[in-house]
Amino acid sequence: MAKIKPSKGAPYARILGVGGYRPTRVVPNEVILETIDSSDEWIRSRSGIETRHWANDEETVAAMSVEASGKAIADAGISAEQIGGVIVSTVSHFKQTPAVATEIADKLGTNKAAAFDISAGCAGFGYGLTLAKGMIVEGSAEYVLVIGVERLSDLTDLEDRATAFLFGDGAGAVVVGPAQEPAIGPTVWGSEGDKSETIKQTVPWTDYRSGEVAKFPAITQEGQAVFRWAVFEMAKVAKEALDAAGISTEDLDVFIPHQANERIIDSMVKTLKLPESVTVARDVRTTGNTSAASIPLAMERLLATGEAKSGDTALVIGFGAGLVYAATVVTLP
């Protein structure tokens, strides 16, 4: 019986560079109030959101991804030709096939990199990061690009008072590459499909195509159920990720949760009993909920503003539709 030669990858993997792209149009709460009965004070108190970015016709999922990825590649100090894998997490690319990752890989100038999309909602960046780590350690790629990108404005019902103010557009990307010491911890991830109705698309595309419904499908959610699940269950997952990495809250420099809602973020900080010294990402205030893009966008902003620095230890956790979740501890690039 022939023996398969073992893979020869790097001993560990790490994030080497990060980049982000936010659409040029900034949308204040006043615009949202044109279609729902609410107030700026109510939106801010319920979500922390003051503004969000909405893409124009030219700012496609692919175009935003290319912009963010170019910055991440430059930040990592490598060339696009060295990228061996492109993983794109999105729920708002409206072509079933081909994967938008293949278009992005080509436009960036990679050398026929493996390219594929994943659909894991707001946990998608964590899923992609875990896959990239495995590819590098296994040896199938030296550098992998992980992109979280959304045009959620295309899936927003502007007449839905519960969700109209939540969503924004944008792209965040990181380059993951080889490392000589651990810099991406074990991932604690999973799904709770019995709760899938709490965040979902209103109707299948086929219902819209057949004319059974006249309104374009949108994202809807049961706000209170999502809030309780995120605060109590995801705090447990975050703690498991810290334990798996051998890190305590006292060792933590930065906390980058999915930017869903500032009340959720505040409640998680309280439940986890994070020290005041820990920098907490609050990109949701001016970017809104960008699903798969929210964590890399928040990471990019913290590093750009100096609120976080290279080498900091960060806990990242994403959670959302599915319901799915993924948490890990990383060393910032």
mmCIF file of C-alpha atoms in Angstrom:
data_model
loop_
_atom_site.group_PDB
_atom_site.id
_atom_site.type_symbol
_atom_site.label_atom_id
_atom_site.label_comp_id
_atom_site.label_asym_id
_atom_site.label_seq_id
_atom_site.Cartn_x
_atom_site.Cartn_y
_atom_site.Cartn_z
ATOM 1 C CA MET A 1 0.000 0.000 0.000
ATOM 2 C CA ALA A 2 1.420 3.353 -1.064
ATOM 3 C CA LYS A 3 1.918 6.018 1.574
ATOM 4 C CA ILE A 4 0.769 9.559 0.904
ATOM 5 C CA LYS A 5 3.476 12.134 1.443
ATOM 6 C CA PRO A 6 2.606 14.433 4.373
ATOM 7 C CA SER A 7 1.863 18.090 3.708
ATOM 8 C CA LYS A 8 4.564 20.601 4.540
ATOM 9 C CA GLY A 9 3.035 23.846 5.612
ATOM 10 C CA ALA A 10 4.049 26.541 8.064
ATOM 11 C CA PRO A 11 4.023 25.637 11.768
ATOM 12 C CA TYR A 12 1.536 28.441 12.476
ATOM 13 C CA ALA A 13 -0.378 31.223 10.739
ATOM 14 C CA ARG A 14 -1.022 34.885 11.488
ATOM 15 C CA ILE A 15 -2.753 37.963 10.111
ATOM 16 C CA LEU A 16 -0.116 39.956 8.224
ATOM 17 C CA GLY A 17 -2.133 42.849 6.828
ATOM 18 C CA VAL A 18 -5.587 44.413 6.931
ATOM 19 C CA GLY A 19 -7.537 46.723 4.633
ATOM 20 C CA GLY A 20 -11.004 48.212 4.453
ATOM 21 C CA TYR A 21 -13.336 50.014 2.085
ATOM 22 C CA ARG A 22 -16.397 52.048 3.019
ATOM 23 C CA PRO A 23 -18.658 53.416 0.279
ATOM 24 C CA THR A 24 -18.461 57.133 -0.375
ATOM 25 C CA ARG A 25 -22.106 57.851 0.498
ATOM 26 C CA VAL A 26 -22.654 58.474 4.207
ATOM 27 C CA VAL A 27 -26.274 58.003 5.290
ATOM 28 C CA PRO A 28 -27.389 59.692 8.535
ATOM 29 C CA ASN A 29 -30.366 58.545 10.578
ATOM 30 C CA GLU A 30 -32.415 61.411 9.167
ATOM 31 C CA VAL A 31 -32.565 59.605 5.813
ATOM 32 C CA ILE A 32 -33.864 56.430 7.479
ATOM 33 C CA LEU A 33 -36.556 58.459 9.257
ATOM 34 C CA GLU A 34 -38.055 59.384 5.892
ATOM 35 C CA THR A 35 -39.561 55.884 5.642
ATOM 36 C CA ILE A 36 -40.113 54.742 9.246
ATOM 37 C CA ASP A 37 -41.906 56.237 12.238
ATOM 38 C CA SER A 38 -39.037 56.704 14.682
ATOM 39 C CA SER A 39 -36.501 59.271 15.856
ATOM 40 C CA ASP A 40 -32.775 59.836 15.792
ATOM 41 C CA GLU A 41 -32.683 59.500 19.583
ATOM 42 C CA TRP A 42 -34.525 56.160 19.462
ATOM 43 C CA ILE A 43 -32.177 54.726 16.819
ATOM 44 C CA ARG A 44 -29.075 55.829 18.730
ATOM 45 C CA SER A 45 -30.361 54.538 22.072
ATOM 46 C CA ARG A 46 -31.395 51.169 20.600
ATOM 47 C CA SER A 47 -28.355 50.532 18.415
ATOM 48 C CA GLY A 48 -25.688 53.205 18.863
ATOM 49 C CA ILE A 49 -25.827 53.856 15.114
ATOM 50 C CA GLU A 50 -25.439 57.450 13.946
ATOM 51 C CA THR A 51 -24.548 56.917 10.274
ATOM 52 C CA ARG A 52 -23.909 54.096 7.837
ATOM 53 C CA HIS A 53 -22.437 53.819 4.314
ATOM 54 C CA TRP A 54 -24.491 52.777 1.275
ATOM 55 C CA ALA A 55 -22.886 51.708 -1.982
ATOM 56 C CA ASN A 56 -23.580 53.281 -5.362
ATOM 57 C CA ASP A 57 -23.911 51.341 -8.622
ATOM 58 C CA GLU A 58 -20.141 51.258 -9.170
ATOM 59 C CA GLU A 59 -19.380 50.064 -5.631
ATOM 60 C CA THR A 60 -20.220 46.438 -6.296
ATOM 61 C CA VAL A 61 -19.350 43.530 -4.012
ATOM 62 C CA ALA A 62 -16.355 42.778 -6.254
ATOM 63 C CA ALA A 63 -15.223 46.406 -6.577
ATOM 64 C CA MET A 64 -15.320 47.042 -2.825
ATOM 65 C CA SER A 65 -13.485 43.772 -2.198
ATOM 66 C CA VAL A 66 -10.720 44.644 -4.649
ATOM 67 C CA GLU A 67 -10.196 48.021 -2.952
ATOM 68 C CA ALA A 68 -10.033 46.522 0.552
ATOM 69 C CA SER A 69 -7.856 43.628 -0.585
ATOM 70 C CA GLY A 70 -5.346 45.870 -2.328
ATOM 71 C CA LYS A 71 -4.826 47.735 0.940
ATOM 72 C CA ALA A 72 -4.467 44.485 2.910
ATOM 73 C CA ILE A 73 -1.921 43.097 0.441
ATOM 74 C CA ALA A 74 0.122 46.308 0.586
ATOM 75 C CA ASP A 75 -0.096 46.306 4.393
ATOM 76 C CA ALA A 76 1.207 42.715 4.444
ATOM 77 C CA GLY A 77 4.158 43.688 2.253
ATOM 78 C CA ILE A 78 3.585 40.997 -0.363
ATOM 79 C CA SER A 79 2.433 40.932 -3.999
ATOM 80 C CA ALA A 80 -0.914 39.718 -5.299
ATOM 81 C CA GLU A 81 0.885 36.950 -7.213
ATOM 82 C CA GLN A 82 1.876 35.385 -3.878
ATOM 83 C CA ILE A 83 -1.753 34.931 -2.836
ATOM 84 C CA GLY A 84 -2.640 31.237 -3.076
ATOM 85 C CA GLY A 85 -6.224 31.419 -1.860
ATOM 86 C CA VAL A 86 -9.090 33.921 -1.857
ATOM 87 C CA ILE A 87 -11.986 33.308 0.543
ATOM 88 C CA VAL A 88 -14.973 35.652 0.343
ATOM 89 C CA SER A 89 -17.724 35.698 2.942
ATOM 90 C CA THR A 90 -20.895 37.427 1.776
ATOM 91 C CA VAL A 91 -24.670 37.051 1.690
ATOM 92 C CA SER A 92 -25.239 39.879 -0.786
ATOM 93 C CA HIS A 93 -23.608 38.679 -4.009
ATOM 94 C CA PHE A 94 -26.678 38.063 -6.171
ATOM 95 C CA LYS A 95 -25.126 35.697 -8.698
ATOM 96 C CA GLN A 96 -25.519 32.094 -7.609
ATOM 97 C CA THR A 97 -22.524 31.200 -9.756
ATOM 98 C CA PRO A 98 -19.687 31.799 -10.377
ATOM 99 C CA ALA A 99 -18.276 32.708 -6.974
ATOM 100 C CA VAL A 100 -17.387 36.395 -6.760
ATOM 101 C CA ALA A 101 -14.052 35.274 -5.264
ATOM 102 C CA THR A 102 -12.891 34.150 -8.716
ATOM 103 C CA GLU A 103 -13.532 37.613 -10.181
ATOM 104 C CA ILE A 104 -11.728 39.263 -7.269
ATOM 105 C CA ALA A 105 -8.738 36.911 -7.558
ATOM 106 C CA ASP A 106 -8.413 37.739 -11.254
ATOM 107 C CA LYS A 107 -8.783 41.512 -10.834
ATOM 108 C CA LEU A 108 -6.152 41.559 -8.087
ATOM 109 C CA GLY A 109 -3.658 39.761 -10.343
ATOM 110 C CA THR A 110 -3.211 36.560 -8.365
ATOM 111 C CA ASN A 111 -1.587 33.605 -10.086
ATOM 112 C CA LYS A 112 -4.663 31.392 -10.469
ATOM 113 C CA ALA A 113 -5.349 31.361 -6.719
ATOM 114 C CA ALA A 114 -7.933 28.972 -5.327
ATOM 115 C CA ALA A 115 -11.057 31.093 -4.887
ATOM 116 C CA PHE A 116 -14.436 30.430 -3.320
ATOM 117 C CA ASP A 117 -17.326 32.073 -1.474
ATOM 118 C CA ILE A 118 -18.822 31.083 1.863
ATOM 119 C CA SER A 119 -22.185 32.014 3.351
ATOM 120 C CA ALA A 120 -21.962 32.231 7.124
ATOM 121 C CA GLY A 121 -23.597 35.582 7.759
ATOM 122 C CA CYS A 122 -22.048 37.737 10.445
ATOM 123 C CA ALA A 123 -19.767 34.881 11.539
ATOM 124 C CA GLY A 124 -18.358 34.563 8.035
ATOM 125 C CA PHE A 125 -15.087 36.358 8.704
ATOM 126 C CA GLY A 126 -14.294 33.963 11.557
ATOM 127 C CA TYR A 127 -15.138 30.988 9.377
ATOM 128 C CA GLY A 128 -12.912 32.297 6.590
ATOM 129 C CA LEU A 129 -10.050 33.056 8.959
ATOM 130 C CA THR A 130 -10.174 29.495 10.295
ATOM 131 C CA LEU A 131 -10.143 28.008 6.798
ATOM 132 C CA ALA A 132 -7.210 30.222 5.811
ATOM 133 C CA LYS A 133 -5.235 29.152 8.872
ATOM 134 C CA GLY A 134 -5.811 25.518 7.949
ATOM 135 C CA MET A 135 -4.699 26.062 4.347
ATOM 136 C CA ILE A 136 -1.443 27.653 5.460
ATOM 137 C CA VAL A 137 -0.591 25.086 8.131
ATOM 138 C CA GLU A 138 -1.583 22.255 5.776
ATOM 139 C CA GLY A 139 0.612 23.710 3.051
ATOM 140 C CA SER A 140 -1.893 24.271 0.236
ATOM 141 C CA ALA A 141 -1.178 28.019 0.184
ATOM 142 C CA GLU A 142 1.487 30.315 1.580
ATOM 143 C CA TYR A 143 -0.750 33.391 1.756
ATOM 144 C CA VAL A 144 -4.534 33.501 1.853
ATOM 145 C CA LEU A 145 -6.784 36.528 1.435
ATOM 146 C CA VAL A 146 -9.914 36.533 3.623
ATOM 147 C CA ILE A 147 -12.594 39.040 2.645
ATOM 148 C CA GLY A 148 -15.831 39.974 4.363
ATOM 149 C CA VAL A 149 -18.021 42.081 2.074
ATOM 150 C CA GLU A 150 -21.654 43.144 2.003
ATOM 151 C CA ARG A 151 -24.115 45.381 0.156
ATOM 152 C CA LEU A 152 -26.851 44.997 2.747
ATOM 153 C CA SER A 153 -28.596 48.102 1.492
ATOM 154 C CA ASP A 154 -29.828 45.814 -1.309
ATOM 155 C CA LEU A 155 -31.464 43.555 1.291
ATOM 156 C CA THR A 156 -32.894 46.230 3.581
ATOM 157 C CA ASP A 157 -36.616 46.869 3.883
ATOM 158 C CA LEU A 158 -36.686 50.623 4.460
ATOM 159 C CA GLU A 159 -40.238 50.373 5.794
ATOM 160 C CA ASP A 160 -39.356 47.808 8.469
ATOM 161 C CA ARG A 161 -39.029 49.822 11.677
ATOM 162 C CA ALA A 162 -37.083 46.992 13.378
ATOM 163 C CA THR A 163 -34.293 46.708 10.805
ATOM 164 C CA ALA A 164 -34.308 49.695 8.410
ATOM 165 C CA PHE A 165 -31.684 51.591 10.422
ATOM 166 C CA LEU A 166 -29.328 48.678 11.087
ATOM 167 C CA PHE A 167 -27.518 47.768 7.914
ATOM 168 C CA GLY A 168 -24.629 49.245 5.967
ATOM 169 C CA ASP A 169 -22.270 48.350 3.128
ATOM 170 C CA GLY A 170 -18.519 47.817 2.967
ATOM 171 C CA ALA A 171 -15.623 45.416 2.622
ATOM 172 C CA GLY A 172 -12.842 44.345 4.967
ATOM 173 C CA ALA A 173 -9.928 42.087 4.111
ATOM 174 C CA VAL A 174 -6.950 40.470 5.776
ATOM 175 C CA VAL A 175 -3.919 38.600 4.459
ATOM 176 C CA VAL A 176 -3.121 35.473 6.445
ATOM 177 C CA GLY A 177 0.360 34.019 6.117
ATOM 178 C CA PRO A 178 2.987 31.810 7.777
ATOM 179 C CA ALA A 179 4.231 32.366 11.314
ATOM 180 C CA GLN A 180 6.816 30.787 13.600
ATOM 181 C CA GLU A 181 4.702 31.119 16.731
ATOM 182 C CA PRO A 182 0.948 30.924 17.428
ATOM 183 C CA ALA A 183 -0.899 34.087 16.383
ATOM 184 C CA ILE A 184 -4.381 32.751 15.562
ATOM 185 C CA GLY A 185 -5.854 30.720 18.391
ATOM 186 C CA PRO A 186 -8.201 27.730 18.223
ATOM 187 C CA THR A 187 -11.614 28.664 16.864
ATOM 188 C CA VAL A 188 -14.741 28.042 18.900
ATOM 189 C CA TRP A 189 -17.518 27.846 16.330
ATOM 190 C CA GLY A 190 -20.850 26.226 15.721
ATOM 191 C CA SER A 191 -24.478 26.619 14.728
ATOM 192 C CA GLU A 192 -27.924 26.559 16.299
ATOM 193 C CA GLY A 193 -30.237 25.837 13.396
ATOM 194 C CA ASP A 194 -33.246 25.522 15.661
ATOM 195 C CA LYS A 195 -33.077 29.323 15.960
ATOM 196 C CA SER A 196 -32.750 29.989 12.222
ATOM 197 C CA GLU A 197 -36.063 31.858 12.083
ATOM 198 C CA THR A 198 -34.745 34.653 14.304
ATOM 199 C CA ILE A 199 -32.638 36.160 11.483
ATOM 200 C CA LYS A 200 -33.636 35.312 7.951
ATOM 201 C CA GLN A 201 -34.501 36.418 4.440
ATOM 202 C CA THR A 202 -38.184 37.281 4.292
ATOM 203 C CA VAL A 203 -39.037 34.967 1.366
ATOM 204 C CA PRO A 204 -37.088 32.702 -1.035
ATOM 205 C CA TRP A 205 -36.009 34.189 -4.367
ATOM 206 C CA THR A 206 -38.294 31.699 -6.099
ATOM 207 C CA ASP A 207 -41.365 33.248 -4.448
ATOM 208 C CA TYR A 208 -40.366 36.643 -5.829
ATOM 209 C CA ARG A 209 -39.616 35.220 -9.285
ATOM 210 C CA SER A 210 -42.944 33.419 -9.492
ATOM 211 C CA GLY A 211 -44.865 36.513 -8.471
ATOM 212 C CA GLU A 212 -46.172 35.004 -5.227
ATOM 213 C CA VAL A 213 -44.819 38.114 -3.505
ATOM 214 C CA ALA A 214 -44.341 41.543 -5.065
ATOM 215 C CA LYS A 215 -41.847 42.921 -2.565
ATOM 216 C CA PHE A 216 -38.149 42.220 -3.093
ATOM 217 C CA PRO A 217 -36.744 39.869 -0.403
ATOM 218 C CA ALA A 218 -35.075 41.536 2.590
ATOM 219 C CA ILE A 219 -33.442 40.610 5.870
ATOM 220 C CA THR A 220 -35.688 40.458 8.908
ATOM 221 C CA GLN A 221 -35.058 39.512 12.520
ATOM 222 C CA GLU A 222 -36.647 39.010 15.917
ATOM 223 C CA GLY A 223 -34.723 41.702 17.763
ATOM 224 C CA GLN A 224 -35.292 40.678 21.370
ATOM 225 C CA ALA A 225 -34.544 36.996 20.727
ATOM 226 C CA VAL A 226 -31.333 37.875 18.887
ATOM 227 C CA PHE A 227 -30.310 40.285 21.641
ATOM 228 C CA ARG A 228 -30.736 37.704 24.409
ATOM 229 C CA TRP A 229 -28.914 35.014 22.456
ATOM 230 C CA ALA A 230 -26.015 37.292 21.515
ATOM 231 C CA VAL A 231 -25.516 38.680 25.014
ATOM 232 C CA PHE A 232 -25.766 35.493 27.053
ATOM 233 C CA GLU A 233 -24.768 32.661 24.716
ATOM 234 C CA MET A 234 -22.046 34.499 22.791
ATOM 235 C CA ALA A 235 -20.392 35.701 25.987
ATOM 236 C CA LYS A 236 -19.965 32.012 26.849
ATOM 237 C CA VAL A 237 -18.462 31.319 23.425
ATOM 238 C CA ALA A 238 -16.094 34.265 23.821
ATOM 239 C CA LYS A 239 -14.935 32.898 27.164
ATOM 240 C CA GLU A 240 -14.378 29.466 25.587
ATOM 241 C CA ALA A 241 -12.200 31.063 22.906
ATOM 242 C CA LEU A 242 -10.107 32.815 25.554
ATOM 243 C CA ASP A 243 -9.693 29.552 27.452
ATOM 244 C CA ALA A 244 -8.792 27.642 24.275
ATOM 245 C CA ALA A 245 -6.045 30.190 23.536
ATOM 246 C CA GLY A 246 -4.780 30.099 27.107
ATOM 247 C CA ILE A 247 -5.607 33.790 27.503
ATOM 248 C CA SER A 248 -7.381 35.532 30.388
ATOM 249 C CA THR A 249 -9.287 38.793 30.177
ATOM 250 C CA GLU A 250 -6.350 40.415 31.984
ATOM 251 C CA ASP A 251 -4.075 39.433 29.073
ATOM 252 C CA LEU A 252 -6.394 40.931 26.467
ATOM 253 C CA ASP A 253 -5.608 44.227 24.720
ATOM 254 C CA VAL A 254 -8.513 44.526 22.296
ATOM 255 C CA PHE A 255 -12.072 43.204 21.920
ATOM 256 C CA ILE A 256 -13.516 43.167 18.373
ATOM 257 C CA PRO A 257 -17.034 41.742 18.401
ATOM 258 C CA HIS A 258 -19.363 41.694 15.416
ATOM 259 C CA GLN A 259 -20.672 45.231 15.046
ATOM 260 C CA ALA A 260 -24.370 44.395 15.264
ATOM 261 C CA ASN A 261 -25.561 46.739 17.966
ATOM 262 C CA GLU A 262 -23.761 48.830 20.586
ATOM 263 C CA ARG A 263 -26.107 47.637 23.335
ATOM 264 C CA ILE A 264 -25.044 44.059 22.591
ATOM 265 C CA ILE A 265 -21.383 45.098 22.669
ATOM 266 C CA ASP A 266 -21.810 46.887 26.019
ATOM 267 C CA SER A 267 -23.637 43.913 27.510
ATOM 268 C CA MET A 268 -20.949 41.463 26.363
ATOM 269 C CA VAL A 269 -18.213 43.650 27.840
ATOM 270 C CA LYS A 270 -20.106 43.649 31.145
ATOM 271 C CA THR A 271 -20.815 39.907 31.110
ATOM 272 C CA LEU A 272 -17.184 39.082 30.273
ATOM 273 C CA LYS A 273 -16.016 41.544 32.962
ATOM 274 C CA LEU A 274 -13.412 43.012 30.644
ATOM 275 C CA PRO A 275 -10.915 45.360 32.305
ATOM 276 C CA GLU A 276 -11.152 49.054 31.431
ATOM 277 C CA SER A 277 -7.731 48.739 29.812
ATOM 278 C CA VAL A 278 -9.219 46.638 26.973
ATOM 279 C CA THR A 279 -9.950 48.641 23.833
ATOM 280 C CA VAL A 280 -13.432 47.840 22.525
ATOM 281 C CA ALA A 281 -14.337 48.258 18.844
ATOM 282 C CA ARG A 282 -17.381 50.487 18.312
ATOM 283 C CA ASP A 283 -17.266 50.934 14.568
ATOM 284 C CA VAL A 284 -21.020 50.277 14.499
ATOM 285 C CA ARG A 285 -21.637 53.945 15.361
ATOM 286 C CA THR A 286 -20.597 55.225 11.945
ATOM 287 C CA THR A 287 -20.589 52.078 9.811
ATOM 288 C CA GLY A 288 -23.699 50.217 10.971
ATOM 289 C CA ASN A 289 -24.051 46.447 10.786
ATOM 290 C CA THR A 290 -22.089 45.206 7.769
ATOM 291 C CA SER A 291 -22.414 41.508 8.597
ATOM 292 C CA ALA A 292 -19.339 39.587 7.360
ATOM 293 C CA ALA A 293 -17.415 42.837 6.795
ATOM 294 C CA SER A 294 -17.883 44.235 10.296
ATOM 295 C CA ILE A 295 -14.952 42.612 12.114
ATOM 296 C CA PRO A 296 -12.205 43.332 9.551
ATOM 297 C CA LEU A 297 -13.557 46.871 9.059
ATOM 298 C CA ALA A 298 -13.502 47.464 12.817
ATOM 299 C CA MET A 299 -9.995 45.983 13.047
ATOM 300 C CA GLU A 300 -8.754 48.215 10.244
ATOM 301 C CA ARG A 301 -10.190 51.340 11.899
ATOM 302 C CA LEU A 302 -8.707 50.566 15.325
ATOM 303 C CA LEU A 303 -5.246 50.150 13.804
ATOM 304 C CA ALA A 304 -5.606 53.232 11.577
ATOM 305 C CA THR A 305 -6.641 55.475 14.477
ATOM 306 C CA GLY A 306 -3.997 54.098 16.838
ATOM 307 C CA GLU A 307 -6.579 52.796 19.315
ATOM 308 C CA ALA A 308 -4.974 49.386 18.759
ATOM 309 C CA LYS A 309 -1.425 48.612 17.711
ATOM 310 C CA SER A 310 0.554 45.914 15.974
ATOM 311 C CA GLY A 311 1.173 42.939 18.248
ATOM 312 C CA ASP A 312 -1.884 43.521 20.435
ATOM 313 C CA THR A 313 -3.823 40.470 21.539
ATOM 314 C CA ALA A 314 -7.426 40.660 20.336
ATOM 315 C CA LEU A 315 -10.531 38.585 20.915
ATOM 316 C CA VAL A 316 -12.750 38.501 17.808
ATOM 317 C CA ILE A 317 -16.236 37.024 17.695
ATOM 318 C CA GLY A 318 -18.875 36.986 14.989
ATOM 319 C CA PHE A 319 -22.456 35.774 15.301
ATOM 320 C CA GLY A 320 -25.593 35.969 13.222
ATOM 321 C CA ALA A 321 -28.012 34.339 10.786
ATOM 322 C CA GLY A 322 -28.160 30.603 11.020
ATOM 323 C CA LEU A 323 -27.696 31.034 13.888
ATOM 324 C CA VAL A 324 -23.933 30.655 13.536
ATOM 325 C CA TYR A 325 -20.947 31.876 15.502
ATOM 326 C CA ALA A 326 -17.135 31.866 15.520
ATOM 327 C CA ALA A 327 -14.665 33.244 18.056
ATOM 328 C CA THR A 328 -10.900 33.207 18.293
ATOM 329 C CA VAL A 329 -7.961 35.118 19.726
ATOM 330 C CA VAL A 330 -5.527 36.733 17.287
ATOM 331 C CA THR A 331 -2.386 38.822 17.306
ATOM 332 C CA LEU A 332 -3.050 42.033 15.391
ATOM 333 C CA PRO A 333 -0.876 42.720 12.317
#
